[in-house]
Amino acid sequence: MTPLPLALALLAAAFAAQPAAAAPHTLEARVSNGRAAYRQTIRLTEGRQASHVGPLNGKELILNALLLGGGEYALQYQLELSGGRGAQGRSVQVQSEVALKPGEPLTALECGPWTVVLTLDPSKETPAKAGKAWSTGGLPNYRLTADLSSADSRQVCRLVSKAGVQSNAVDSIRQGEKKFGYILNSLFSASGGVFRLQYQVEHNAPSAATPFQLQNEEEIALNKKTSFSGEGYKLDLLLEGPAPGAAKPASKKGYGTVELLQ
């Protein structure tokens, strides 16, 4: 029989040899539409996906998140706020990957009336700062603004993501059996000091005579507006963020494109 002091020492050594458990984190998601605000928090552990599905102030919230470490925190997430399956009215969906600093709110999306703010490990002082910044210094976040206008409608969407990540945003309205709204799909990467942007913009407003669906790949300058126009529409694109430097090739990871159901 192993003496008790030796057994305790062996047990302590075995425990010390085990990898340290990842520290738990809290993710706060704030969604507002200009008239009402919605807030939900979930617990996260690095490398493990966390999910929340449930009612929230008369709406239904779906939030999936995966937190990755390694010098900075990268959050892959999917968020949807709606009235529930098949419900009438307006809803928002967003899927992307962003870099976060603990305690620093990030305005991840501004699309139509919707604003989505994400905060990792919020503190008591966090709410006062929420929504004031789409990026904080030193983080590799970029913001793409797509401003689509026509004779009878206009929609502006600002979506934040890291380079090399396919991101989607949807501002939709269900009326009867039809679903209208705005879709932005994007994927951009740095190459040779410039950015290649693949994008899809779709706008199908109830009041619009003709829906728009634009899809293209362009080389664009960082922090400088690029405009495109065609029969009955104008599209302004603006990609903001840090200079690419020695950027890694795009991994083209993401969640795929989304479509409005008719």
CSV table of C-alpha atoms in Angstrom, one decimal:
chain,number,residue,atom,x,y,z
A,1,MET,CA,0.0,0.0,0.0
A,2,THR,CA,1.3,3.4,-0.9
A,3,PRO,CA,1.9,5.6,2.1
A,4,LEU,CA,-0.7,8.4,2.4
A,5,PRO,CA,1.7,11.4,2.1
A,6,LEU,CA,3.3,9.8,-1.0
A,7,ALA,CA,-0.2,9.1,-2.5
A,8,LEU,CA,-1.2,12.7,-1.9
A,9,ALA,CA,2.0,13.9,-3.5
A,10,LEU,CA,1.4,11.7,-6.6
A,11,LEU,CA,-2.2,12.9,-6.8
A,12,ALA,CA,-1.1,16.6,-6.6
A,13,ALA,CA,1.6,16.0,-9.3
A,14,ALA,CA,-0.9,14.3,-11.6
A,15,PHE,CA,-3.4,17.2,-11.1
A,16,ALA,CA,-0.7,19.7,-11.9
A,17,ALA,CA,0.2,17.9,-15.1
A,18,GLN,CA,-3.3,18.3,-16.4
A,19,PRO,CA,-3.9,21.3,-18.8
A,20,ALA,CA,-5.5,24.2,-17.1
A,21,ALA,CA,-9.2,24.5,-17.7
A,22,ALA,CA,-10.1,27.5,-20.0
A,23,ALA,CA,-11.5,30.4,-18.0
A,24,PRO,CA,-15.2,31.0,-18.5
A,25,HIS,CA,-16.4,34.2,-20.3
A,26,THR,CA,-19.6,36.0,-20.7
A,27,LEU,CA,-20.9,37.4,-24.0
A,28,GLU,CA,-23.5,40.1,-24.0
A,29,ALA,CA,-25.5,40.8,-27.1
A,30,ARG,CA,-27.6,44.0,-27.4
A,31,VAL,CA,-30.0,44.5,-30.2
A,32,SER,CA,-32.1,47.6,-30.8
A,33,ASN,CA,-34.4,48.8,-33.6
A,34,GLY,CA,-34.8,52.4,-32.6
A,35,ARG,CA,-37.9,51.7,-30.6
A,36,ALA,CA,-37.1,48.8,-28.3
A,37,ALA,CA,-33.9,47.3,-27.0
A,38,TYR,CA,-33.1,43.6,-26.3
A,39,ARG,CA,-30.3,42.2,-24.2
A,40,GLN,CA,-29.1,38.7,-23.7
A,41,THR,CA,-26.0,37.2,-22.1
A,42,ILE,CA,-24.5,33.7,-22.5
A,43,ARG,CA,-21.6,31.9,-20.9
A,44,LEU,CA,-18.7,31.0,-23.1
A,45,THR,CA,-15.6,28.7,-22.8
A,46,GLU,CA,-12.8,29.0,-25.4
A,47,GLY,CA,-13.1,26.5,-28.1
A,48,ARG,CA,-16.6,25.4,-27.3
A,49,GLN,CA,-19.8,26.5,-29.0
A,50,ALA,CA,-22.5,28.0,-26.9
A,51,SER,CA,-26.1,28.5,-27.9
A,52,HIS,CA,-29.2,30.3,-26.7
A,53,VAL,CA,-32.7,29.9,-28.1
A,54,GLY,CA,-35.7,31.4,-26.3
A,55,PRO,CA,-38.1,34.3,-25.9
A,56,LEU,CA,-36.9,37.8,-25.2
A,57,ASN,CA,-39.2,40.7,-24.5
A,58,GLY,CA,-41.9,39.4,-26.9
A,59,LYS,CA,-39.4,38.3,-29.5
A,60,GLU,CA,-37.5,35.1,-30.1
A,61,LEU,CA,-33.7,35.3,-30.0
A,62,ILE,CA,-31.3,32.7,-31.5
A,63,LEU,CA,-27.6,33.2,-30.6
A,64,ASN,CA,-24.8,30.8,-31.5
A,65,ALA,CA,-21.2,31.7,-30.5
A,66,LEU,CA,-17.8,30.2,-30.6
A,67,LEU,CA,-14.9,32.0,-28.8
A,68,LEU,CA,-11.3,31.4,-29.9
A,69,GLY,CA,-8.2,32.7,-28.2
A,70,GLY,CA,-4.6,33.1,-29.3
A,71,GLY,CA,-3.3,36.7,-28.7
A,72,GLU,CA,-6.7,38.1,-29.2
A,73,TYR,CA,-10.3,36.8,-28.8
A,74,ALA,CA,-12.1,35.9,-32.1
A,75,LEU,CA,-15.8,35.4,-31.9
A,76,GLN,CA,-17.7,33.5,-34.5
A,77,TYR,CA,-21.4,34.1,-34.1
A,78,GLN,CA,-24.9,33.8,-35.5
A,79,LEU,CA,-27.7,36.0,-34.2
A,80,GLU,CA,-31.3,36.2,-35.2
A,81,LEU,CA,-34.1,38.3,-33.5
A,82,SER,CA,-37.6,37.8,-34.8
A,83,GLY,CA,-41.2,37.3,-33.8
A,84,GLY,CA,-40.7,33.5,-34.2
A,85,ARG,CA,-41.2,31.1,-37.1
A,86,GLY,CA,-43.5,32.5,-39.7
A,87,ALA,CA,-44.4,35.6,-37.6
A,88,GLN,CA,-45.3,38.9,-39.3
A,89,GLY,CA,-43.2,42.0,-38.9
A,90,ARG,CA,-39.5,42.8,-39.0
A,91,SER,CA,-36.5,40.7,-38.0
A,92,VAL,CA,-32.7,40.8,-38.2
A,93,GLN,CA,-30.1,38.1,-38.8
A,94,VAL,CA,-26.3,38.5,-38.8
A,95,GLN,CA,-23.4,35.9,-39.1
A,96,SER,CA,-19.8,36.9,-38.9
A,97,GLU,CA,-16.5,36.7,-37.1
A,98,VAL,CA,-15.0,39.6,-35.1
A,99,ALA,CA,-12.1,40.3,-32.8
A,100,LEU,CA,-13.0,41.4,-29.3
A,101,LYS,CA,-11.3,42.9,-26.2
A,102,PRO,CA,-12.8,42.1,-22.8
A,103,GLY,CA,-15.0,44.9,-21.5
A,104,GLU,CA,-15.0,46.8,-24.9
A,105,PRO,CA,-18.3,47.0,-26.7
A,106,LEU,CA,-18.2,46.4,-30.4
A,107,THR,CA,-21.0,47.7,-32.7
A,108,ALA,CA,-21.0,44.7,-35.0
A,109,LEU,CA,-24.0,45.7,-37.2
A,110,GLU,CA,-26.0,48.7,-38.2
A,111,CYS,CA,-28.6,47.8,-40.9
A,112,GLY,CA,-31.8,49.7,-41.4
A,113,PRO,CA,-33.2,50.4,-38.0
A,114,TRP,CA,-31.2,47.6,-36.4
A,115,THR,CA,-28.0,47.9,-34.2
A,116,VAL,CA,-26.2,44.9,-32.8
A,117,VAL,CA,-23.6,45.5,-30.1
A,118,LEU,CA,-21.4,42.7,-28.7
A,119,THR,CA,-19.4,42.8,-25.5
A,120,LEU,CA,-17.1,40.1,-24.1
A,121,ASP,CA,-17.0,40.1,-20.3
A,122,PRO,CA,-18.9,43.3,-19.8
A,123,SER,CA,-18.3,45.2,-16.6
A,124,LYS,CA,-20.5,47.6,-14.6
A,125,GLU,CA,-19.2,50.5,-16.6
A,126,THR,CA,-19.8,48.8,-20.0
A,127,PRO,CA,-23.4,50.0,-20.7
A,128,ALA,CA,-22.3,53.7,-20.7
A,129,LYS,CA,-19.9,53.0,-23.5
A,130,ALA,CA,-22.0,50.6,-25.5
A,131,GLY,CA,-22.5,51.3,-29.2
A,132,LYS,CA,-19.9,54.1,-29.5
A,133,ALA,CA,-17.3,52.1,-31.5
A,134,TRP,CA,-17.2,49.5,-34.2
A,135,SER,CA,-13.6,48.8,-33.5
A,136,THR,CA,-10.9,49.4,-30.8
A,137,GLY,CA,-7.3,50.0,-31.4
A,138,GLY,CA,-5.1,47.1,-32.4
A,139,LEU,CA,-7.9,44.7,-33.4
A,140,PRO,CA,-8.1,43.4,-37.0
A,141,ASN,CA,-11.7,44.4,-37.6
A,142,TYR,CA,-13.0,45.9,-40.8
A,143,ARG,CA,-16.4,47.6,-41.4
A,144,LEU,CA,-18.1,47.3,-44.8
A,145,THR,CA,-20.8,49.9,-45.6
A,146,ALA,CA,-23.2,49.2,-48.4
A,147,ASP,CA,-25.5,52.1,-49.3
A,148,LEU,CA,-28.0,51.0,-52.0
A,149,SER,CA,-30.5,53.6,-53.3
A,150,SER,CA,-33.1,53.7,-56.1
A,151,ALA,CA,-35.8,56.1,-57.1
A,152,ASP,CA,-38.2,54.8,-54.4
A,153,SER,CA,-36.1,53.2,-51.7
A,154,ARG,CA,-32.8,53.3,-49.9
A,155,GLN,CA,-31.0,51.0,-47.4
A,156,VAL,CA,-27.7,51.4,-45.6
A,157,CYS,CA,-26.0,48.4,-43.9
A,158,ARG,CA,-22.7,48.5,-42.0
A,159,LEU,CA,-21.3,45.1,-41.2
A,160,VAL,CA,-18.1,44.4,-39.1
A,161,SER,CA,-15.9,41.4,-39.7
A,162,LYS,CA,-12.3,40.2,-39.9
A,163,ALA,CA,-10.7,39.8,-43.3
A,164,GLY,CA,-11.1,36.4,-45.0
A,165,VAL,CA,-14.4,35.7,-43.3
A,166,GLN,CA,-17.7,35.4,-45.2
A,167,SER,CA,-20.3,37.5,-43.4
A,168,ASN,CA,-24.1,37.9,-43.9
A,169,ALA,CA,-26.7,40.4,-42.7
A,170,VAL,CA,-30.4,40.4,-43.3
A,171,ASP,CA,-33.0,43.0,-42.4
A,172,SER,CA,-36.3,41.5,-43.4
A,173,ILE,CA,-40.1,42.1,-43.2
A,174,ARG,CA,-42.7,39.4,-43.4
A,175,GLN,CA,-46.1,40.6,-44.8
A,176,GLY,CA,-48.6,37.8,-45.3
A,177,GLU,CA,-46.9,34.9,-47.1
A,178,LYS,CA,-44.1,37.1,-48.6
A,179,LYS,CA,-40.8,38.1,-47.1
A,180,PHE,CA,-39.2,41.4,-48.1
A,181,GLY,CA,-36.0,43.1,-47.0
A,182,TYR,CA,-32.3,43.7,-47.5
A,183,ILE,CA,-29.4,41.1,-47.7
A,184,LEU,CA,-25.7,41.8,-47.6
A,185,ASN,CA,-23.2,39.0,-48.2
A,186,SER,CA,-19.5,39.8,-48.2
A,187,LEU,CA,-16.1,38.3,-48.3
A,188,PHE,CA,-12.9,40.4,-48.6
A,189,SER,CA,-9.2,39.7,-48.3
A,190,ALA,CA,-5.9,41.6,-48.6
A,191,SER,CA,-3.5,40.9,-51.4
A,192,GLY,CA,-0.5,43.0,-52.4
A,193,GLY,CA,-1.7,46.0,-50.3
A,194,VAL,CA,-5.2,46.1,-51.8
A,195,PHE,CA,-8.5,44.4,-51.0
A,196,ARG,CA,-10.5,42.1,-53.2
A,197,LEU,CA,-14.2,42.2,-52.2
A,198,GLN,CA,-16.8,39.7,-53.2
A,199,TYR,CA,-20.3,40.9,-52.4
A,200,GLN,CA,-24.0,40.3,-53.0
A,201,VAL,CA,-26.6,42.9,-52.2
A,202,GLU,CA,-30.3,42.3,-52.5
A,203,HIS,CA,-33.1,44.7,-51.8
A,204,ASN,CA,-36.7,43.8,-52.1
A,205,ALA,CA,-38.8,46.4,-50.4
A,206,PRO,CA,-42.7,46.2,-50.3
A,207,SER,CA,-42.9,49.7,-51.8
A,208,ALA,CA,-40.3,49.2,-54.5
A,209,ALA,CA,-41.5,48.6,-58.1
A,210,THR,CA,-38.4,46.4,-58.9
A,211,PRO,CA,-36.2,44.3,-56.5
A,212,PHE,CA,-32.5,44.7,-56.9
A,213,GLN,CA,-29.9,41.9,-56.7
A,214,LEU,CA,-26.3,42.8,-57.4
A,215,GLN,CA,-23.3,40.4,-57.2
A,216,ASN,CA,-19.8,41.1,-58.1
A,217,GLU,CA,-16.1,41.0,-57.2
A,218,GLU,CA,-14.1,44.2,-57.1
A,219,GLU,CA,-10.7,45.6,-56.1
A,220,ILE,CA,-11.3,48.5,-53.8
A,221,ALA,CA,-9.2,51.0,-51.9
A,222,LEU,CA,-9.3,50.9,-48.1
A,223,ASN,CA,-11.1,53.8,-46.4
A,224,LYS,CA,-12.3,55.3,-49.7
A,225,LYS,CA,-15.8,55.2,-51.0
A,226,THR,CA,-16.3,53.3,-54.3
A,227,SER,CA,-19.5,54.0,-56.3
A,228,PHE,CA,-21.4,51.9,-58.8
A,229,SER,CA,-24.5,52.7,-60.7
A,230,GLY,CA,-26.8,51.1,-63.2
A,231,GLU,CA,-30.3,51.3,-64.5
A,232,GLY,CA,-32.4,52.6,-61.6
A,233,TYR,CA,-29.9,52.1,-58.8
A,234,LYS,CA,-26.7,53.4,-57.1
A,235,LEU,CA,-24.5,51.4,-54.8
A,236,ASP,CA,-21.8,53.0,-52.6
A,237,LEU,CA,-19.3,50.7,-50.9
A,238,LEU,CA,-16.8,51.7,-48.2
A,239,LEU,CA,-14.4,49.4,-46.5
A,240,GLU,CA,-12.8,50.8,-43.3
A,241,GLY,CA,-10.1,49.4,-41.2
A,242,PRO,CA,-6.3,49.0,-40.7
A,243,ALA,CA,-3.8,48.8,-43.5
A,244,PRO,CA,-3.4,45.1,-44.6
A,245,GLY,CA,0.4,45.0,-44.1
A,246,ALA,CA,1.6,41.4,-44.2
A,247,ALA,CA,-1.9,40.0,-44.2
A,248,LYS,CA,-2.4,36.3,-44.4
A,249,PRO,CA,-4.3,34.8,-47.4
A,250,ALA,CA,-8.0,34.7,-46.8
A,251,SER,CA,-9.3,31.4,-45.4
A,252,LYS,CA,-12.7,32.0,-46.9
A,253,LYS,CA,-14.4,30.5,-43.9
A,254,GLY,CA,-18.0,31.5,-43.1
A,255,TYR,CA,-21.6,30.4,-43.1
A,256,GLY,CA,-22.6,30.7,-46.8
A,257,THR,CA,-25.0,33.0,-48.4
A,258,VAL,CA,-28.6,33.6,-47.3
A,259,GLU,CA,-31.7,34.2,-49.4
A,260,LEU,CA,-35.1,35.8,-48.7
A,261,LEU,CA,-38.0,33.4,-48.8
A,262,GLN,CA,-40.8,34.5,-51.1
